[in-house]
mmCIF file of C-alpha atoms and ligand atoms in Angstrom:
data_model
loop_
_atom_site.group_PDB
_atom_site.id
_atom_site.type_symbol
_atom_site.label_atom_id
_atom_site.label_comp_id
_atom_site.label_asym_id
_atom_site.label_seq_id
_atom_site.Cartn_x
_atom_site.Cartn_y
_atom_site.Cartn_z
ATOM 1 C CA MET A 1310 31.088 62.207 6.590
ATOM 2 C CA PRO A 1311 28.155 62.382 9.024
ATOM 3 C CA HIS A 1312 25.332 59.973 8.372
ATOM 4 C CA SER A 1313 22.101 61.552 7.261
ATOM 5 C CA SER A 1314 18.950 60.239 8.923
ATOM 6 C CA SER A 1315 18.071 57.004 7.203
ATOM 7 C CA ALA A 1316 14.624 55.535 6.515
ATOM 8 C CA LYS A 1317 16.012 52.305 7.931
ATOM 9 C CA TYR A 1318 16.018 53.880 11.396
ATOM 10 C CA ASP A 1319 12.797 55.890 11.235
ATOM 11 C CA VAL A 1320 11.094 56.375 14.575
ATOM 12 C CA ILE A 1321 7.911 54.319 14.864
ATOM 13 C CA GLN A 1322 5.041 56.728 15.420
ATOM 14 C CA PRO A 1323 2.201 55.800 17.793
ATOM 15 C CA HIS A 1324 -0.948 54.430 16.213
ATOM 16 C CA PHE A 1325 -3.133 57.055 14.554
ATOM 17 C CA SER A 1326 -0.520 59.822 14.762
ATOM 18 C CA HIS A 1327 -1.927 60.951 11.409
ATOM 19 C CA ILE A 1328 -5.591 61.096 10.405
ATOM 20 C CA TYR A 1329 -6.357 61.564 6.728
ATOM 21 C CA VAL A 1330 -9.820 63.011 6.170
ATOM 22 C CA GLU A 1331 -11.711 63.228 2.912
ATOM 23 C CA LYS A 1332 -12.849 66.840 2.600
ATOM 24 C CA ASP A 1333 -16.464 65.826 1.894
ATOM 25 C CA VAL A 1334 -16.852 64.061 5.247
ATOM 26 C CA ALA A 1335 -14.711 66.337 7.430
ATOM 27 C CA TYR A 1336 -17.794 67.663 9.250
ATOM 28 C CA HIS A 1337 -19.721 64.398 9.457
ATOM 29 C CA PRO A 1338 -20.690 63.703 13.121
ATOM 30 C CA VAL A 1339 -18.783 60.378 13.097
ATOM 31 C CA SER A 1340 -15.645 62.136 11.780
ATOM 32 C CA LYS A 1341 -15.974 64.743 14.525
ATOM 33 C CA ASP A 1342 -16.372 62.062 17.230
ATOM 34 C CA ILE A 1343 -13.281 60.238 15.973
ATOM 35 C CA ILE A 1344 -11.121 63.352 15.581
ATOM 36 C CA ASN A 1345 -12.092 64.432 19.115
ATOM 37 C CA CYS A 1346 -10.467 61.237 20.440
ATOM 38 C CA PHE A 1347 -7.095 62.210 18.925
ATOM 39 C CA SER A 1348 -6.229 65.748 19.975
ATOM 40 C CA GLU A 1349 -2.493 65.111 19.390
ATOM 41 C CA SER A 1350 -2.858 63.677 15.890
ATOM 42 C CA ARG A 1351 -2.051 65.513 12.688
ATOM 43 C CA ILE A 1352 -5.159 65.964 10.541
ATOM 44 C CA ILE A 1353 -4.469 65.870 6.806
ATOM 45 C CA PRO A 1354 -7.247 66.741 4.326
ATOM 46 C CA ILE A 1355 -7.412 64.488 1.258
ATOM 47 C CA HIS A 1356 -9.591 64.226 -1.821
ATOM 48 C CA HIS A 1357 -10.154 60.432 -2.008
ATOM 49 C CA TYR A 1358 -9.163 57.718 0.456
ATOM 50 C CA LYS A 1359 -7.500 55.729 -2.319
ATOM 51 C CA ASP A 1360 -4.953 58.548 -2.768
ATOM 52 C CA VAL A 1361 -3.494 57.310 0.535
ATOM 53 C CA PHE A 1362 -4.782 53.762 0.917
ATOM 54 C CA SER A 1363 -3.918 52.502 -2.560
ATOM 55 C CA ARG A 1364 -0.537 54.162 -3.087
ATOM 56 C CA ALA A 1365 2.097 51.940 -4.665
ATOM 57 C CA GLY A 1366 5.000 50.592 -2.635
ATOM 58 C CA GLN A 1367 3.416 50.375 0.821
ATOM 59 C CA GLU A 1368 4.670 47.866 3.370
ATOM 60 C CA PHE A 1369 1.728 46.210 5.086
ATOM 61 C CA SER A 1370 3.806 44.691 7.922
ATOM 62 C CA ALA A 1371 5.597 47.957 8.724
ATOM 63 C CA GLN A 1372 2.309 49.876 8.648
ATOM 64 C CA LYS A 1373 0.819 47.448 11.172
ATOM 65 C CA GLU A 1374 3.310 48.797 13.727
ATOM 66 C CA SER A 1375 2.033 52.343 13.301
ATOM 67 C CA GLN A 1376 -1.384 52.414 11.701
ATOM 68 C CA LYS A 1377 -2.881 55.636 10.386
ATOM 69 C CA LEU A 1378 -6.570 56.451 10.181
ATOM 70 C CA ILE A 1379 -8.380 57.421 7.009
ATOM 71 C CA LEU A 1380 -11.896 58.851 7.258
ATOM 72 C CA ALA A 1381 -13.803 58.451 4.030
ATOM 73 C CA ALA A 1382 -17.202 58.507 2.371
ATOM 74 C CA GLY A 1383 -18.616 55.094 1.516
ATOM 75 C CA ARG A 1384 -19.085 54.269 -2.152
ATOM 76 C CA PRO A 1385 -21.587 51.631 -3.282
ATOM 77 C CA PRO A 1386 -22.012 48.730 -3.251
ATOM 78 C CA PHE A 1387 -22.292 48.523 0.523
ATOM 79 C CA LEU A 1388 -23.502 44.928 0.767
ATOM 80 C CA TYR A 1389 -21.706 41.855 -0.564
ATOM 81 C CA ARG A 1390 -22.886 38.268 -0.853
ATOM 82 C CA GLY A 1391 -21.324 36.071 1.848
ATOM 83 C CA ALA A 1392 -18.400 34.067 0.489
ATOM 84 C CA ASP A 1393 -18.579 30.255 0.265
ATOM 85 C CA VAL A 1394 -15.677 29.908 2.728
ATOM 86 C CA CYS A 1395 -17.730 31.768 5.372
ATOM 87 C CA PRO A 1396 -20.537 30.052 7.296
ATOM 88 C CA SER A 1397 -24.102 31.236 6.754
ATOM 89 C CA PHE A 1398 -25.455 29.307 9.801
ATOM 90 C CA GLY A 1399 -28.438 28.257 7.737
ATOM 91 C CA ASN A 1400 -29.407 31.807 6.760
ATOM 92 C CA PRO A 1401 -30.381 31.801 3.079
ATOM 93 C CA SER A 1402 -29.866 35.561 2.606
ATOM 94 C CA PHE A 1403 -26.293 35.956 3.776
ATOM 95 C CA TYR A 1404 -24.416 39.211 3.169
ATOM 96 C CA TYR A 1405 -21.606 41.136 4.693
ATOM 97 C CA ALA A 1406 -21.110 44.857 5.033
ATOM 98 C CA SER A 1407 -17.821 46.653 5.346
ATOM 99 C CA SER A 1408 -17.932 49.911 7.317
ATOM 100 C CA VAL A 1409 -14.240 49.722 8.291
ATOM 101 C CA MET A 1410 -11.364 48.229 6.327
ATOM 102 C CA ASN A 1411 -8.514 46.699 8.357
ATOM 103 C CA CYS A 1412 -8.108 45.775 11.961
ATOM 104 C CA ILE A 1413 -6.111 46.864 15.003
ATOM 105 C CA TYR A 1414 -5.178 43.247 15.741
ATOM 106 C CA ASN A 1415 -2.515 41.502 13.705
ATOM 107 C CA CYS A 1416 -3.320 37.826 13.229
ATOM 108 C CA GLN A 1417 -0.757 35.993 11.192
ATOM 109 C CA TYR A 1418 -3.432 34.025 9.354
ATOM 110 C CA CYS A 1419 -5.566 37.065 8.465
ATOM 111 C CA TYR A 1420 -6.617 37.357 4.824
ATOM 112 C CA LEU A 1421 -6.718 41.148 5.019
ATOM 113 C CA GLN A 1422 -2.945 41.293 4.499
ATOM 114 C CA GLY A 1423 -3.522 39.640 1.118
ATOM 115 C CA MET A 1424 -6.598 41.690 0.291
ATOM 116 C CA TYR A 1425 -5.591 45.308 0.935
ATOM 117 C CA PRO A 1426 -2.578 47.280 -0.302
ATOM 118 C CA SER A 1427 -2.275 49.049 3.063
ATOM 119 C CA ALA A 1428 -2.626 48.206 6.766
ATOM 120 C CA ASN A 1429 -4.071 51.623 7.586
ATOM 121 C CA LEU A 1430 -7.648 51.744 8.829
ATOM 122 C CA VAL A 1431 -10.283 53.216 6.539
ATOM 123 C CA VAL A 1432 -13.524 54.222 8.261
ATOM 124 C CA PHE A 1433 -16.557 54.877 6.092
ATOM 125 C CA VAL A 1434 -18.064 57.458 8.383
ATOM 126 C CA ASP A 1435 -21.353 58.033 6.531
ATOM 127 C CA ILE A 1436 -22.696 54.737 7.786
ATOM 128 C CA GLU A 1437 -26.273 55.895 7.191
ATOM 129 C CA LYS A 1438 -25.685 55.035 3.505
ATOM 130 C CA ILE A 1439 -24.961 51.410 4.426
ATOM 131 C CA PHE A 1440 -28.060 51.287 6.611
ATOM 132 C CA LEU A 1441 -30.176 52.602 3.756
ATOM 133 C CA GLU A 1442 -28.926 49.836 1.459
ATOM 134 C CA VAL A 1443 -29.575 47.242 4.165
ATOM 135 C CA GLU A 1444 -33.132 48.559 4.582
ATOM 136 C CA LEU A 1445 -33.795 48.375 0.849
ATOM 137 C CA ALA A 1446 -32.403 44.822 0.681
ATOM 138 C CA ALA A 1447 -34.500 43.743 3.693
ATOM 139 C CA GLU A 1448 -37.642 45.194 2.146
ATOM 140 C CA LYS A 1449 -36.958 43.517 -1.193
ATOM 141 C CA LEU A 1450 -36.412 40.221 0.603
ATOM 142 C CA SER A 1451 -39.628 40.456 2.610
ATOM 143 C CA LYS A 1452 -41.650 41.208 -0.545
ATOM 144 C CA GLY A 1453 -40.257 38.124 -2.248
ATOM 145 C CA ASN A 1454 -40.795 35.917 0.823
ATOM 146 C CA SER A 1455 -44.144 37.033 2.181
ATOM 147 C CA LEU A 1456 -45.153 33.444 3.133
ATOM 148 C CA ALA A 1457 -41.982 32.439 4.937
ATOM 149 C CA PRO A 1458 -40.035 35.562 5.791
ATOM 150 C CA ALA A 1459 -36.403 34.952 6.674
ATOM 151 C CA PRO A 1460 -34.263 37.780 7.982
ATOM 152 C CA LEU A 1461 -31.540 39.417 5.980
ATOM 153 C CA TYR A 1462 -28.383 38.090 7.629
ATOM 154 C CA ILE A 1463 -25.524 40.598 7.733
ATOM 155 C CA CYS A 1464 -22.037 40.027 9.106
ATOM 156 C CA ASN A 1465 -20.478 43.405 9.781
ATOM 157 C CA SER A 1466 -17.103 42.515 11.287
ATOM 158 C CA TYR A 1467 -15.320 40.390 8.709
ATOM 159 C CA ASP A 1468 -12.865 43.043 7.497
ATOM 160 C CA THR A 1469 -12.248 44.531 10.935
ATOM 161 C CA ASP A 1470 -13.182 44.062 14.602
ATOM 162 C CA LEU A 1471 -15.775 46.759 15.248
ATOM 163 C CA LEU A 1472 -16.086 45.973 18.956
ATOM 164 C CA ALA A 1473 -12.331 46.192 19.502
ATOM 165 C CA ILE A 1474 -12.266 49.768 18.172
ATOM 166 C CA ARG A 1475 -15.565 51.038 19.501
ATOM 167 C CA ARG A 1476 -14.027 53.461 22.000
ATOM 168 C CA ILE A 1477 -12.367 55.410 19.199
ATOM 169 C CA ILE A 1478 -14.587 54.506 16.255
ATOM 170 C CA PRO A 1479 -18.194 54.375 17.445
ATOM 171 C CA LEU A 1480 -19.677 52.295 14.628
ATOM 172 C CA ALA A 1481 -20.554 49.189 16.681
ATOM 173 C CA ASP A 1482 -22.956 51.342 18.688
ATOM 174 C CA ARG A 1483 -24.485 52.743 15.498
ATOM 175 C CA TRP A 1484 -25.026 49.214 14.176
ATOM 176 C CA LEU A 1485 -26.805 48.301 17.411
ATOM 177 C CA ASP A 1486 -28.975 51.438 17.200
ATOM 178 C CA PHE A 1487 -29.842 50.435 13.645
ATOM 179 C CA ALA A 1488 -30.608 46.828 14.659
ATOM 180 C CA ASP A 1489 -33.158 48.147 17.175
ATOM 181 C CA THR A 1490 -35.110 49.683 14.294
ATOM 182 C CA ARG A 1491 -35.102 46.626 11.967
ATOM 183 C CA GLN A 1492 -36.332 43.313 13.279
ATOM 184 C CA ASP A 1493 -36.166 41.876 9.750
ATOM 185 C CA VAL A 1494 -32.362 42.117 9.805
ATOM 186 C CA LEU A 1495 -30.154 39.697 11.753
ATOM 187 C CA ILE A 1496 -26.657 41.006 12.476
ATOM 188 C CA GLU A 1497 -23.567 39.055 13.461
ATOM 189 C CA MET A 1498 -20.766 41.084 15.035
ATOM 190 C CA ARG A 1499 -17.582 39.017 15.255
ATOM 191 C CA THR A 1500 -14.861 39.904 17.726
ATOM 192 C CA LYS A 1501 -11.821 38.860 19.713
ATOM 193 C CA SER A 1502 -12.204 41.840 22.023
ATOM 194 C CA THR A 1503 -13.066 42.223 25.678
ATOM 195 C CA ALA A 1504 -15.927 44.614 24.982
ATOM 196 C CA THR A 1505 -18.381 44.208 27.823
ATOM 197 C CA SER A 1506 -19.513 47.645 29.000
ATOM 198 C CA LEU A 1507 -21.627 47.977 25.873
ATOM 199 C CA PHE A 1508 -23.599 44.853 26.760
ATOM 200 C CA SER A 1509 -24.350 45.851 30.317
ATOM 201 C CA LYS A 1510 -25.394 49.359 29.268
ATOM 202 C CA ARG A 1511 -27.784 48.404 26.463
ATOM 203 C CA LYS A 1512 -30.944 46.361 26.362
ATOM 204 C CA PRO A 1513 -30.034 43.086 24.596
ATOM 205 C CA ALA A 1514 -31.043 43.051 20.941
ATOM 206 C CA LYS A 1515 -32.902 39.920 19.805
ATOM 207 C CA ASN A 1516 -31.599 40.327 16.256
ATOM 208 C CA VAL A 1517 -27.887 40.690 17.064
ATOM 209 C CA ILE A 1518 -25.460 37.830 17.639
ATOM 210 C CA ILE A 1519 -22.095 38.613 19.207
ATOM 211 C CA ALA A 1520 -19.599 36.017 17.977
ATOM 212 C CA TRP A 1521 -16.341 35.525 19.861
ATOM 213 C CA THR A 1522 -13.465 33.910 17.994
ATOM 214 C CA LEU A 1523 -11.473 31.743 20.391
ATOM 215 C CA SER A 1524 -8.039 30.135 20.207
ATOM 216 C CA PRO A 1525 -5.932 28.290 22.782
ATOM 217 C CA ASP A 1526 -3.606 30.764 24.530
ATOM 218 C CA PRO A 1527 -0.353 29.463 22.979
ATOM 219 C CA VAL A 1528 -1.926 29.870 19.523
ATOM 220 C CA ALA A 1529 -3.209 33.376 20.316
ATOM 221 C CA ASP A 1530 0.142 34.401 21.856
ATOM 222 C CA THR A 1531 2.053 33.260 18.800
ATOM 223 C CA PHE A 1532 -0.263 34.018 15.921
ATOM 224 C CA GLU A 1533 -2.816 36.649 17.051
ATOM 225 C CA LYS A 1534 -0.703 39.664 17.937
ATOM 226 C CA GLY A 1535 -2.444 42.270 20.047
ATOM 227 C CA THR A 1536 -5.516 40.203 20.896
ATOM 228 C CA PRO A 1537 -6.744 39.598 24.466
ATOM 229 C CA PRO A 1538 -5.981 36.242 26.116
ATOM 230 C CA LEU A 1539 -8.521 33.422 25.969
ATOM 231 C CA SER A 1540 -9.602 33.784 29.614
ATOM 232 C CA VAL A 1541 -10.531 37.430 29.025
ATOM 233 C CA ARG A 1542 -12.460 36.681 25.828
ATOM 234 C CA LEU A 1543 -14.372 33.943 27.639
ATOM 235 C CA LYS A 1544 -15.209 36.271 30.523
ATOM 236 C CA ALA A 1545 -16.465 38.875 28.037
ATOM 237 C CA ALA A 1546 -18.652 36.254 26.353
ATOM 238 C CA ALA A 1547 -19.990 35.101 29.747
ATOM 239 C CA LYS A 1548 -20.835 38.689 30.674
ATOM 240 C CA ALA A 1549 -22.681 39.226 27.403
ATOM 241 C CA VAL A 1550 -24.677 36.023 28.025
ATOM 242 C CA ASP A 1551 -25.451 37.143 31.593
ATOM 243 C CA ASN A 1552 -26.748 40.398 30.205
ATOM 244 C CA GLY A 1553 -29.119 38.555 27.900
ATOM 245 C CA TRP A 1554 -27.261 38.822 24.571
ATOM 246 C CA ARG A 1555 -27.148 36.092 21.946
ATOM 247 C CA VAL A 1556 -23.614 34.717 21.832
ATOM 248 C CA ARG A 1557 -21.902 32.509 19.274
ATOM 249 C CA LEU A 1558 -18.418 31.015 19.559
ATOM 250 C CA CYS A 1559 -16.061 30.439 16.652
ATOM 251 C CA ILE A 1560 -13.017 28.171 16.734
ATOM 252 C CA ASP A 1561 -11.865 29.294 13.361
ATOM 253 C CA PRO A 1562 -9.292 28.851 12.014
ATOM 254 C CA VAL A 1563 -8.088 25.742 13.786
ATOM 255 C CA LEU A 1564 -4.341 25.638 13.102
ATOM 256 C CA PHE A 1565 -2.271 22.508 12.567
ATOM 257 C CA VAL A 1566 0.439 23.300 15.119
ATOM 258 C CA ASN A 1567 2.519 21.243 17.553
ATOM 259 C CA ASN A 1568 0.336 19.536 20.173
ATOM 260 C CA TRP A 1569 -2.794 20.728 18.391
ATOM 261 C CA GLU A 1570 -4.913 17.947 19.882
ATOM 262 C CA GLU A 1571 -3.927 18.834 23.418
ATOM 263 C CA LEU A 1572 -4.333 22.578 22.805
ATOM 264 C CA TYR A 1573 -7.776 22.402 21.212
ATOM 265 C CA ALA A 1574 -9.037 19.779 23.692
ATOM 266 C CA GLY A 1575 -7.944 22.232 26.406
ATOM 267 C CA LEU A 1576 -9.811 25.036 24.660
ATOM 268 C CA VAL A 1577 -13.064 23.047 24.643
ATOM 269 C CA LYS A 1578 -12.571 22.296 28.351
ATOM 270 C CA ASP A 1579 -11.971 25.994 29.094
ATOM 271 C CA ILE A 1580 -15.153 26.886 27.211
ATOM 272 C CA SER A 1581 -17.256 24.398 29.148
ATOM 273 C CA ARG A 1582 -15.742 25.517 32.458
ATOM 274 C CA GLU A 1583 -16.240 29.265 31.879
ATOM 275 C CA LEU A 1584 -19.563 29.302 30.060
ATOM 276 C CA ASN A 1585 -22.946 27.726 30.471
ATOM 277 C CA THR A 1586 -22.944 25.871 27.166
ATOM 278 C CA ASP A 1587 -26.781 25.791 27.117
ATOM 279 C CA SER A 1588 -26.766 29.558 26.802
ATOM 280 C CA ILE A 1589 -24.504 29.600 23.737
ATOM 281 C CA GLU A 1590 -26.441 30.016 20.522
ATOM 282 C CA SER A 1591 -24.078 28.104 18.239
ATOM 283 C CA ILE A 1592 -20.445 27.233 17.761
ATOM 284 C CA SER A 1593 -18.595 27.101 14.477
ATOM 285 C CA PHE A 1594 -15.262 25.510 13.689
ATOM 286 C CA GLY A 1595 -13.092 25.242 10.629
ATOM 287 C CA VAL A 1596 -9.515 24.857 9.522
ATOM 288 C CA PHE A 1597 -7.271 27.476 7.927
ATOM 289 C CA ARG A 1598 -8.354 28.411 4.395
ATOM 290 C CA MET A 1599 -7.560 31.381 2.206
ATOM 291 C CA GLY A 1600 -8.343 32.371 -1.377
ATOM 292 C CA LYS A 1601 -5.555 31.730 -3.873
ATOM 293 C CA GLN A 1602 -4.774 35.365 -4.686
ATOM 294 C CA PHE A 1603 -4.986 36.504 -1.065
ATOM 295 C CA LEU A 1604 -2.530 33.834 0.078
ATOM 296 C CA LYS A 1605 -0.155 34.650 -2.751
ATOM 297 C CA ARG A 1606 -0.048 38.300 -1.693
ATOM 298 C CA ALA A 1607 -0.032 37.535 2.064
ATOM 299 C CA ARG A 1608 3.024 35.303 1.589
ATOM 300 C CA LYS A 1609 4.889 38.240 0.042
ATOM 301 C CA VAL A 1610 3.847 40.531 2.895
ATOM 302 C CA ASN A 1611 4.896 38.034 5.555
ATOM 303 C CA PRO A 1612 7.580 35.711 4.120
ATOM 304 C CA ALA A 1613 8.670 34.429 7.554
ATOM 305 C CA SER A 1614 5.205 33.302 8.650
ATOM 306 C CA PRO A 1615 5.026 29.546 9.235
ATOM 307 C CA ILE A 1616 1.241 29.763 8.938
ATOM 308 C CA LEU A 1617 1.265 31.439 5.541
ATOM 309 C CA GLN A 1618 4.200 29.500 4.128
ATOM 310 C CA TYR A 1619 2.727 26.060 4.970
ATOM 311 C CA PRO A 1620 2.420 23.817 1.860
ATOM 312 C CA TYR A 1621 -1.358 23.998 1.569
ATOM 313 C CA ILE A 1622 -3.226 22.386 -1.277
ATOM 314 C CA LEU A 1623 -5.389 24.352 -3.685
ATOM 315 C CA GLU A 1624 -9.020 23.256 -3.883
ATOM 316 C CA GLY A 1625 -11.560 25.227 -5.889
ATOM 317 C CA GLY A 1626 -9.474 28.409 -5.716
ATOM 318 C CA VAL A 1627 -8.919 28.107 -1.942
ATOM 319 C CA TYR A 1628 -5.745 27.023 -0.169
ATOM 320 C CA THR A 1629 -6.237 24.735 2.819
ATOM 321 C CA TYR A 1630 -4.726 21.695 4.548
ATOM 322 C CA PRO A 1631 -4.540 18.402 2.647
ATOM 323 C CA LEU A 1632 -7.677 16.277 3.025
ATOM 324 C CA GLU A 1633 -6.180 13.823 5.504
ATOM 325 C CA ILE A 1634 -5.082 16.557 7.930
ATOM 326 C CA ARG A 1635 -8.334 18.420 7.480
ATOM 327 C CA HIS A 1636 -10.353 15.332 8.188
ATOM 328 C CA LYS A 1637 -8.301 14.505 11.285
ATOM 329 C CA ILE A 1638 -8.638 18.021 12.714
ATOM 330 C CA LEU A 1639 -12.332 18.462 11.972
ATOM 331 C CA SER A 1640 -13.361 15.043 13.332
ATOM 332 C CA PHE A 1641 -11.348 15.666 16.486
ATOM 333 C CA ILE A 1642 -12.860 19.102 17.144
ATOM 334 C CA LYS A 1643 -16.349 17.891 16.308
ATOM 335 C CA ASP A 1644 -15.980 15.003 18.732
ATOM 336 C CA ARG A 1645 -14.704 17.235 21.549
ATOM 337 C CA LEU A 1646 -17.357 19.887 21.006
ATOM 338 C CA GLY A 1647 -20.019 17.182 20.725
ATOM 339 C CA ARG A 1648 -19.226 16.160 24.305
ATOM 340 C CA VAL A 1649 -20.358 19.550 25.631
ATOM 341 C CA PHE A 1650 -22.702 20.981 22.978
ATOM 342 C CA PRO A 1651 -25.721 19.379 21.282
ATOM 343 C CA GLN A 1652 -25.033 18.486 17.630
ATOM 344 C CA ASP A 1653 -27.550 21.024 16.327
ATOM 345 C CA LYS A 1654 -25.441 23.869 17.735
ATOM 346 C CA LEU A 1655 -22.303 22.787 15.859
ATOM 347 C CA PHE A 1656 -21.468 24.304 12.469
ATOM 348 C CA GLN A 1657 -18.499 23.046 10.511
ATOM 349 C CA THR A 1658 -17.184 25.633 8.084
HETATM 350 S S1 SF4 B 3007 -9.108 39.865 14.470
HETATM 351 FE FE1 SF4 B 3007 -9.867 39.078 12.511
HETATM 352 S S2 SF4 B 3007 -9.818 40.854 11.137
HETATM 353 FE FE2 SF4 B 3007 -8.524 41.336 12.905
HETATM 354 S S3 SF4 B 3007 -6.455 40.750 12.288
HETATM 355 FE FE3 SF4 B 3007 -7.347 39.012 13.377
HETATM 356 S S4 SF4 B 3007 -8.254 37.725 11.762
HETATM 357 FE FE4 SF4 B 3007 -7.867 39.761 10.868
#
């Protein structure tokens, strides 16, 4: 009997072979810009993004090999209080905004695999709604703090890497346009990308910090699938600095892997060789940590991952390394960074 085609041997489609579009935002300018980048893709109208994104029985790991795009309308709330496991860098009004869910990179330690039911990218194209909420929050904050105004601090690339996708999803540029209009808002855009053309083309924004996450190459090669090598990230950061942008570095998460001392000491050396450390705004560092429920789900998604399956301890609802290991790693990194950066630029997370 001939074999029928089996799901086991399905052909892997290229990324974004299918674009699901909520009918209400099909003609939004951002939707049009995105669809124009994918003339070969199949466009499928949908009613609500959750009809696709939240279906039962999806396989996050398999979807990562062939991500689909979902263009949707944002639904409030658009701003969320920054989580305790994320650094606020001394900003009392710390929020994050999510204009895209999911990421084109595939880091083994990423909490998104424990947070979302799908690896497909959802883009909330009507970003003007987010900006409106940010404006209202900034105005409320300035009214309450008329004597000592502090900016509203917004991280906009926690659930994605906006700079890595900016050629196909132009939201990083929109955030920068918005930042130019609101000096009372401070924006951090975190990335592992090589985005540089943006920074040479635009006038540097005083209220935007570009934050590069850095890992030693063997760590990135093994655990950060699809990301650019360290040397390229460092060159991108150097270019942004040269063009007058505020740049932050993040060594986060530091992973407890073979030869970790040698690897992370090498990383600090590479940083000091490639960048003028005086021109770096701040540098944060922290060990692996993930919320209890996210890790539980991520372990199911990726049962072979040595990072996820490590016997972490649970502390206050967060899984992390046992205290002794944590202490050893953090004191080591702090010491090495302290040799090239002043203490007031170091932020332990
Ligand atoms: S770059 Fe960040 S958001 Fe993207 S997969 Fe890696 S950890 Fe997750």
